């Protein structure tokens, strides 16, 4: 385990853990945004002419997602054994190797291998850093702090687009090698931070390291807070009791898969995976990786204007994602997803119909192209405030302690797997379906509303230990009409259950 080199306490310690998650998310977001500009660089296309084929271009972009899917799967298998910090450290090492292979590439296979390795590292870190932060933060801070990481993802996505625009006039290999090499800086920011933070207290308790866990809880509480402080010991006993209850209810895997365990672990895993599925099939990566290409090919803008619009759109996305931090705890996770489902759906439908009209009436192509472009930008507003942060927060919250790493890993793997699917087939879909391609995303977004309304409980303003009680008391898969499952404020019976847990230890 990486040992912290100095003692940091209270808010500063939480801030340090938040920075680990934030800069890890920055690297993740930069990787998602940087390749859109790389693909349209003249020198890159001359160096790798194979990428002029839509299928090869797709696999060169989307192989990153395949690597990340494998990385998330590895976190699912070994994340609890290695611990939060070790898993993150290994992810950073793979990121560094993969990034180096990419910016130094002279052959397409080297580029693809580099993207696979980089993706593998991102799969590890993107799974573990939100879990690490959520297990360390207080319930009233958790949504905003994890949301900062998710929003920082968008910050680097926007920066990658602006770098692409700034290098438009650069004709040589610097146009694409510099953006790919820039990401190495994140390794030298995140790696030192790991030396200053302790392991997650909940993971330490899960591993039976009670004294270490108590010490970390005291450090998280503040500089001069002793380990026998009443608040610290109460939290320690609540977490320990929840772990013991979970172990007492441990059931065979087949029973878990058939929803026969009291705490419904598999149902909760499906819910967390569902948020990531919804995020990907809202169309965000179809625009993230290919917006410059789509604006040039479908709308008719030149390459410079396409890059500028992509950069502006990503900046709007950035502002919206950080704006979500104001609302994520105020309105709750459910309402954010419900509103985003409808608004994103309308953006796709309007953009699709505008593009259809531009094909039917050539005289309106410029006007309808502008309408479609405006809808792509407005889409980023609604996605940024609704689905940019919520899936990451939700998957880090809803799973039980024993299944939190596996649940987060499965959710992240879902994100990467379907990110690969969307990225791989976007170019082919636009080539073959034209305007109707966006219509598909619009219809899919509309289906999210009844799914969230019927099946997704609220997780804001609950402790992580509340989640077990919530699912034990409400075994039905349907949550609508049940205040304990849908209201934003913490139900009184959850508070009473916590008091009872503390009294048991």
XYZ file of N, CA and C in Angstrom, residues 23 45 48 67 104 121 136 188 214 253 274 283 287 309 319 369 373 375 416 430 462 494 499-500:
72
model
N -8.693 14.871 -10.488
C -7.681 14.801 -11.542
C -7.731 13.479 -12.297
N -4.050 11.906 -40.729
C -4.660 11.137 -41.821
C -3.617 10.716 -42.857
N -1.607 7.909 -41.007
C -2.404 6.689 -40.829
C -3.581 6.715 -41.819
N -10.496 -1.273 -23.888
C -9.493 -1.355 -22.834
C -10.053 -0.952 -21.486
N 3.857 8.767 -29.260
C 5.084 8.397 -29.989
C 4.803 7.436 -31.141
N -6.083 1.449 -18.010
C -5.788 2.235 -16.812
C -6.941 3.127 -16.411
N -15.324 8.026 1.892
C -14.617 8.906 2.823
C -15.427 10.151 3.175
N 1.727 13.032 -13.171
C 2.620 13.703 -12.221
C 1.864 14.605 -11.242
N -10.654 3.212 12.551
C -11.018 4.195 13.575
C -10.103 5.414 13.485
N -24.337 -17.125 -4.477
C -24.392 -16.221 -5.620
C -25.666 -16.403 -6.429
N -27.579 0.565 -15.021
C -28.593 1.216 -15.843
C -28.327 2.697 -16.042
N -26.384 9.530 -26.348
C -25.680 10.043 -27.526
C -24.496 10.931 -27.225
N -21.490 12.474 -30.088
C -21.107 13.854 -30.344
C -19.687 14.133 -29.862
N -17.034 25.300 -33.328
C -18.345 24.974 -32.752
C -18.206 23.856 -31.722
N -19.777 24.339 -18.392
C -20.522 25.227 -17.480
C -21.752 24.513 -16.929
N -29.360 23.662 -40.882
C -28.083 23.236 -40.304
C -27.775 23.995 -39.034
N -27.377 22.454 -35.286
C -26.190 22.765 -34.491
C -26.572 23.341 -33.136
N -29.276 22.757 -31.533
C -29.816 21.672 -30.711
C -28.708 20.792 -30.133
N -18.220 1.848 -20.354
C -17.185 1.679 -21.374
C -17.640 0.761 -22.502
N -24.173 7.438 -39.237
C -24.399 8.721 -39.911
C -24.272 8.558 -41.423
N -28.826 10.248 2.165
C -28.797 8.982 2.894
C -27.338 8.642 3.208
N -35.075 5.836 8.731
C -33.675 5.556 8.437
C -32.808 6.020 9.611
N -29.700 4.513 14.679
C -29.569 4.497 16.145
C -29.570 3.063 16.661
N -30.453 2.241 16.088
C -30.533 0.825 16.497
C -29.255 0.069 16.139
